[in-house]
Short mmCIF file of C-alpha atoms and ligand atoms in Angstrom, two decimals:
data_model
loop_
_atom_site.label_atom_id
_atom_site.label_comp_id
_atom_site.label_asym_id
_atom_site.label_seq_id
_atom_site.Cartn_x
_atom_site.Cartn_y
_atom_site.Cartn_z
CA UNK A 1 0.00 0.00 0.00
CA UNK A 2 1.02 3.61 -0.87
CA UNK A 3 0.40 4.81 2.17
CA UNK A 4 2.90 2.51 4.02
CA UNK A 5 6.44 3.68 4.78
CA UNK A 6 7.63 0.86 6.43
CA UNK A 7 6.44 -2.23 8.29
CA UNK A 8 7.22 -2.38 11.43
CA UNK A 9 5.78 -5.79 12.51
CA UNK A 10 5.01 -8.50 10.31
CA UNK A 11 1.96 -10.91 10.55
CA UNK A 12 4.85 -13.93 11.01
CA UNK A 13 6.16 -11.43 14.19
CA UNK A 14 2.47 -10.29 15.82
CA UNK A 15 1.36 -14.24 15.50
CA UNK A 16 4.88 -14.88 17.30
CA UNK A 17 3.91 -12.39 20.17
CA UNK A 18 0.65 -13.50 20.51
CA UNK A 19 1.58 -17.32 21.05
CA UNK A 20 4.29 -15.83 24.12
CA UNK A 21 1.33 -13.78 25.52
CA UNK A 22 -1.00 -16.83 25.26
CA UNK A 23 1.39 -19.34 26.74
CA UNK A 24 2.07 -17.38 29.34
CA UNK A 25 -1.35 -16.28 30.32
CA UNK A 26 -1.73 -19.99 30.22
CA UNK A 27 0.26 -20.63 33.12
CA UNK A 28 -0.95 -18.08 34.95
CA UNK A 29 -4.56 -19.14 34.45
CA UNK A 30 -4.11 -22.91 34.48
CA UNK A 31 -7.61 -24.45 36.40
CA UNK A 32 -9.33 -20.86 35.62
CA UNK A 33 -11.93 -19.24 33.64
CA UNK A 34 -10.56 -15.82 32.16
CA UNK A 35 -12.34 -13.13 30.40
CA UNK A 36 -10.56 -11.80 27.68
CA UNK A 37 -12.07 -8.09 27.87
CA UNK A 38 -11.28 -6.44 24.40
CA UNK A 39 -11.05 -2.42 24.62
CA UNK A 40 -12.68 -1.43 21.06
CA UNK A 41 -11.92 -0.77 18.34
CA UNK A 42 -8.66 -1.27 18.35
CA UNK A 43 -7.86 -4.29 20.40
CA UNK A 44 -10.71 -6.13 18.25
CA UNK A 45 -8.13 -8.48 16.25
CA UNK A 46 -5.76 -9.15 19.09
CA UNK A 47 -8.79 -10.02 21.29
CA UNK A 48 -10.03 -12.34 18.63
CA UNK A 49 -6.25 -14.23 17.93
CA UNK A 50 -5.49 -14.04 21.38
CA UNK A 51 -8.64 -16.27 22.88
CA UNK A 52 -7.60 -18.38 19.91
CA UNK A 53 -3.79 -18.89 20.93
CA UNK A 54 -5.10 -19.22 24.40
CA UNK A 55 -7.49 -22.49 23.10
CA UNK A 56 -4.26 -23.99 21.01
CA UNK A 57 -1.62 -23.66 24.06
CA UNK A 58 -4.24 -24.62 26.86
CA UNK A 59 -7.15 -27.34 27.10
CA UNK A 60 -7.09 -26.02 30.92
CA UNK A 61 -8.33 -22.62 30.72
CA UNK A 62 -11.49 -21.41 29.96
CA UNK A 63 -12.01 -18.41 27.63
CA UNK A 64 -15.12 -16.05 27.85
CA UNK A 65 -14.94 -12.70 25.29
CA UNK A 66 -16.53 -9.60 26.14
CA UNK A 67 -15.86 -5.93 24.97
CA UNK A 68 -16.31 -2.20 25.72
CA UNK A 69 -15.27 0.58 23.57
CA UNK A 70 -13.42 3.53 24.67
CA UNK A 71 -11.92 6.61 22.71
CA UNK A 72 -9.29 9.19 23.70
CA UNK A 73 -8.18 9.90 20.32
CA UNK A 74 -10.79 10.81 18.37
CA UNK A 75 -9.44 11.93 14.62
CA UNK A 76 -6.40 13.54 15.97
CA UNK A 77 -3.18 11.54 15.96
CA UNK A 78 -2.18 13.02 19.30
CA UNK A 79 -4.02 11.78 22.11
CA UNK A 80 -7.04 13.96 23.55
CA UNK A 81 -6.14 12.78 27.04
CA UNK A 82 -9.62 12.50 27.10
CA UNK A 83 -10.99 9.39 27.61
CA UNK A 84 -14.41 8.34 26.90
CA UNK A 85 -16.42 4.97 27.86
CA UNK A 86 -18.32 4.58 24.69
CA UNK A 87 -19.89 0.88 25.23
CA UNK A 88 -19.82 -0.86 28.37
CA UNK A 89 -19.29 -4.43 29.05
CA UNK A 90 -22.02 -6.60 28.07
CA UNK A 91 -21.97 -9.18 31.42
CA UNK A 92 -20.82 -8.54 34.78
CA UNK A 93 -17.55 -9.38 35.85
CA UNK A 94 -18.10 -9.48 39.37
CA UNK A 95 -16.29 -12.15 40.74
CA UNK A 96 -14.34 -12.97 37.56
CA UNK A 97 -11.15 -12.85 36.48
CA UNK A 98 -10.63 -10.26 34.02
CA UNK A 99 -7.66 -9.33 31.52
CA UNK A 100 -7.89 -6.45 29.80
CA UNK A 101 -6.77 -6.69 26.01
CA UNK A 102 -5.45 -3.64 24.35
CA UNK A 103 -3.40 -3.00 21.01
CA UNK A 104 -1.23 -0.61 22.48
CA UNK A 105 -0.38 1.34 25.83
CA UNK A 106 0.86 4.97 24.80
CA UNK A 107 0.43 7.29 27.40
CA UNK A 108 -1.23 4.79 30.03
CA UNK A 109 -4.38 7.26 30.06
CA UNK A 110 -7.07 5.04 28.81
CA UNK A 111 -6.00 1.51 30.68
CA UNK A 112 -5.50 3.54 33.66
CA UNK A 113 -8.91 4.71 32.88
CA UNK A 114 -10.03 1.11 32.44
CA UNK A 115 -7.84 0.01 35.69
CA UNK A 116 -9.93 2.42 37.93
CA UNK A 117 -13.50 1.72 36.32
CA UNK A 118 -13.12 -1.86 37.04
CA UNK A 119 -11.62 -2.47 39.88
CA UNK A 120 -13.98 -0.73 41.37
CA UNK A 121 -16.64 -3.79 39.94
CA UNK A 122 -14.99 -6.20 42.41
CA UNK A 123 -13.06 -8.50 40.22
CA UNK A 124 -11.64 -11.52 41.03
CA UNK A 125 -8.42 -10.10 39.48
CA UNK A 126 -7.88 -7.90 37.20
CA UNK A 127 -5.05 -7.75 35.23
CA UNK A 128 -3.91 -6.31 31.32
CA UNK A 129 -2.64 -7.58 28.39
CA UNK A 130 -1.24 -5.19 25.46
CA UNK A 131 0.44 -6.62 22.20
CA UNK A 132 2.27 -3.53 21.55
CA UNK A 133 4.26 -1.58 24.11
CA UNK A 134 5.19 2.72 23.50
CA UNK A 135 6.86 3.13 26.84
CA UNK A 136 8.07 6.55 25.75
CA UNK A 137 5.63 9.08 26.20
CA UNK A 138 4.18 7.20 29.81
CA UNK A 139 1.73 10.26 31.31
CA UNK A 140 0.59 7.81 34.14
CA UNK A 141 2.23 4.48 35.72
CA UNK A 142 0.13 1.33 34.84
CA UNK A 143 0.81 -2.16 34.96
CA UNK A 144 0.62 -4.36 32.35
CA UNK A 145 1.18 -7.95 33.18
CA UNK A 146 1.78 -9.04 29.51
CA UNK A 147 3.54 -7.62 26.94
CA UNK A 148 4.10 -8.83 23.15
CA UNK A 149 6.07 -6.30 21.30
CA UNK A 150 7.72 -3.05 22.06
CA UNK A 151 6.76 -0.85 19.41
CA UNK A 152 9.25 1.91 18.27
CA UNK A 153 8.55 5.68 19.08
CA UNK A 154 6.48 6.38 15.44
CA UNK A 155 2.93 6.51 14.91
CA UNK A 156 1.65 3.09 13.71
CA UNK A 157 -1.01 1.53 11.89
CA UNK A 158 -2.33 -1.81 10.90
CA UNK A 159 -3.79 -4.70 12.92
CA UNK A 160 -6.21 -2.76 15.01
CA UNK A 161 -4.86 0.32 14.54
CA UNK A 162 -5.92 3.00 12.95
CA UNK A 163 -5.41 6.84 11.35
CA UNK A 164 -9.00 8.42 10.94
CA UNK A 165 -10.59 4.47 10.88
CA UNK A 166 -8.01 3.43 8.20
CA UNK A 167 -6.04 1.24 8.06
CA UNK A 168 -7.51 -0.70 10.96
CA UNK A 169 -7.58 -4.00 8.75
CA UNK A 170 -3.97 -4.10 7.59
CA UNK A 171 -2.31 -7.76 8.70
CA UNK A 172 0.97 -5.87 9.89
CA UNK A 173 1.97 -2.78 12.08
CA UNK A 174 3.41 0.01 10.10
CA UNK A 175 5.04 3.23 10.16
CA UNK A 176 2.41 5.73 8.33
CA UNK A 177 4.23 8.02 5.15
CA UNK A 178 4.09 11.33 7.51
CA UNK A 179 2.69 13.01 4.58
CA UNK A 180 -0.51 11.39 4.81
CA UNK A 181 -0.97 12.79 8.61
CA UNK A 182 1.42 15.84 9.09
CA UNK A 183 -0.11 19.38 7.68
CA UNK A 184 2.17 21.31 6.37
CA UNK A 185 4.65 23.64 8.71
CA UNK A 186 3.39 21.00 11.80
CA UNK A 187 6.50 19.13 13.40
CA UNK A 188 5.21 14.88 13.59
CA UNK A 189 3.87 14.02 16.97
CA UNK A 190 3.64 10.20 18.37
C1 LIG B 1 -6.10 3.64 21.21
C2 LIG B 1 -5.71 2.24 21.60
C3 LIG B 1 -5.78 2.27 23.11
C4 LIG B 1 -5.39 3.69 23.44
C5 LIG B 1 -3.98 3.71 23.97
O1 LIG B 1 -7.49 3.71 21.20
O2 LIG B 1 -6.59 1.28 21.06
O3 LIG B 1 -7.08 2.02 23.59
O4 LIG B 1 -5.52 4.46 22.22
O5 LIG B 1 -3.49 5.01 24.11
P1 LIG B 1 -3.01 5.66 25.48
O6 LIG B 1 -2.16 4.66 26.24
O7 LIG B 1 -2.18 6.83 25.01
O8 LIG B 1 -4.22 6.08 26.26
P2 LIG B 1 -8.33 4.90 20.53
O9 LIG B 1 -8.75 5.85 21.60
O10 LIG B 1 -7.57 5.45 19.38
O11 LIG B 1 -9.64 4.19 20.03
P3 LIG B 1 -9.80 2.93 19.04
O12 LIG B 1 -9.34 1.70 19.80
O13 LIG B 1 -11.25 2.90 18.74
O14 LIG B 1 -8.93 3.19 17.82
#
């Protein structure tokens, strides 16, 4: 694609990342049922192949998928640090043991979000899982318990991912051409 300067991660590397994450939330959840709680849109895809990694590594955990939506971003490519609970959770997870699912941790500001909105629904754990890792621009401390891929400091697309809801559906992470999202005269922000 045109657009694409540069792939950062390839579909071989993500499914690599995924199977780590999965094996290791295995272990962690051996004799358990975990919900895999996918933060939409863009954790939609990494939601999906992780609860299916998490079936191939494991007979011995049970997977249950739900999903909320959030948005900080909005069109921008800099982060409101607004964030915004646009769907809620469809079941209770009272008593459950939930890991949160994200794409990608940037500033911390919306899992932090996420961290304080459900703990507060008395969990039996709660805990986060985030395939790609910007530890750079951190506004807020937040742990995430597993991590697939640290993602260089550029803004990426692909695989959940997206630059004004494009580009969501790539297979790969990639480094966007800055032409397509820096306005003339304005310096490129992550
Ligand atoms: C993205 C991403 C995370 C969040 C991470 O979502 O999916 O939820 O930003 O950024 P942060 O650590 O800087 O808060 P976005 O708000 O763009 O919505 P989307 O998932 O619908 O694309």
């Amino acid at each position: 694609m045109t657009d694409i300067e540069a792939v950062i991660f390839s579909e071989a590397e993500i499914a690599a990342a995924i199977h780590r994450m999965a094996a290791a939330i295995a272990r962690d959840y051996l004799g358990k049922t975990v919900v895999l709680l996918g933060v939409l849109k863009g954790a939609l895809f990494v939601t999906a192949d992780l609860a299916r990694a998490l079936e191939s590594v494991s007979a011995d955990v049970v997977v249950q998928l739900d999903f909320l939506a959030v948005s900080s971003y909005g069109n921008a490519h800099r982060s409101s640090g607004e964030v915004r609970l646009v769907q809620d959770t469809s079941h209770s997870i009272e008593g459950k043991h939930v890991l949160i699912v994200e794409d990608i941790v940037d500033n911390g500001l919306t899992l932090k979000y996420l961290m304080n909105l459900l703990s507060g629904r008395a969990p039996a754990s709660l805990r986060a899982a985030v395939l790609l890792d910007k530890p750079y621009n951190r506004r807020v401390e937040v742990p995430v318990a597993y991590i697939g891929l640290t993602c260089p400091d550029e803004f990426v697309v692909g695989y959940g991912l997206d630059y004004q809801e494009r580009y969501r559906t790539l297979p790969y992470v990639a480094k966007l051409r800055s032409e397509i999202f820096t306005p003339i005269g304005e310096t490129v922000a992550t």
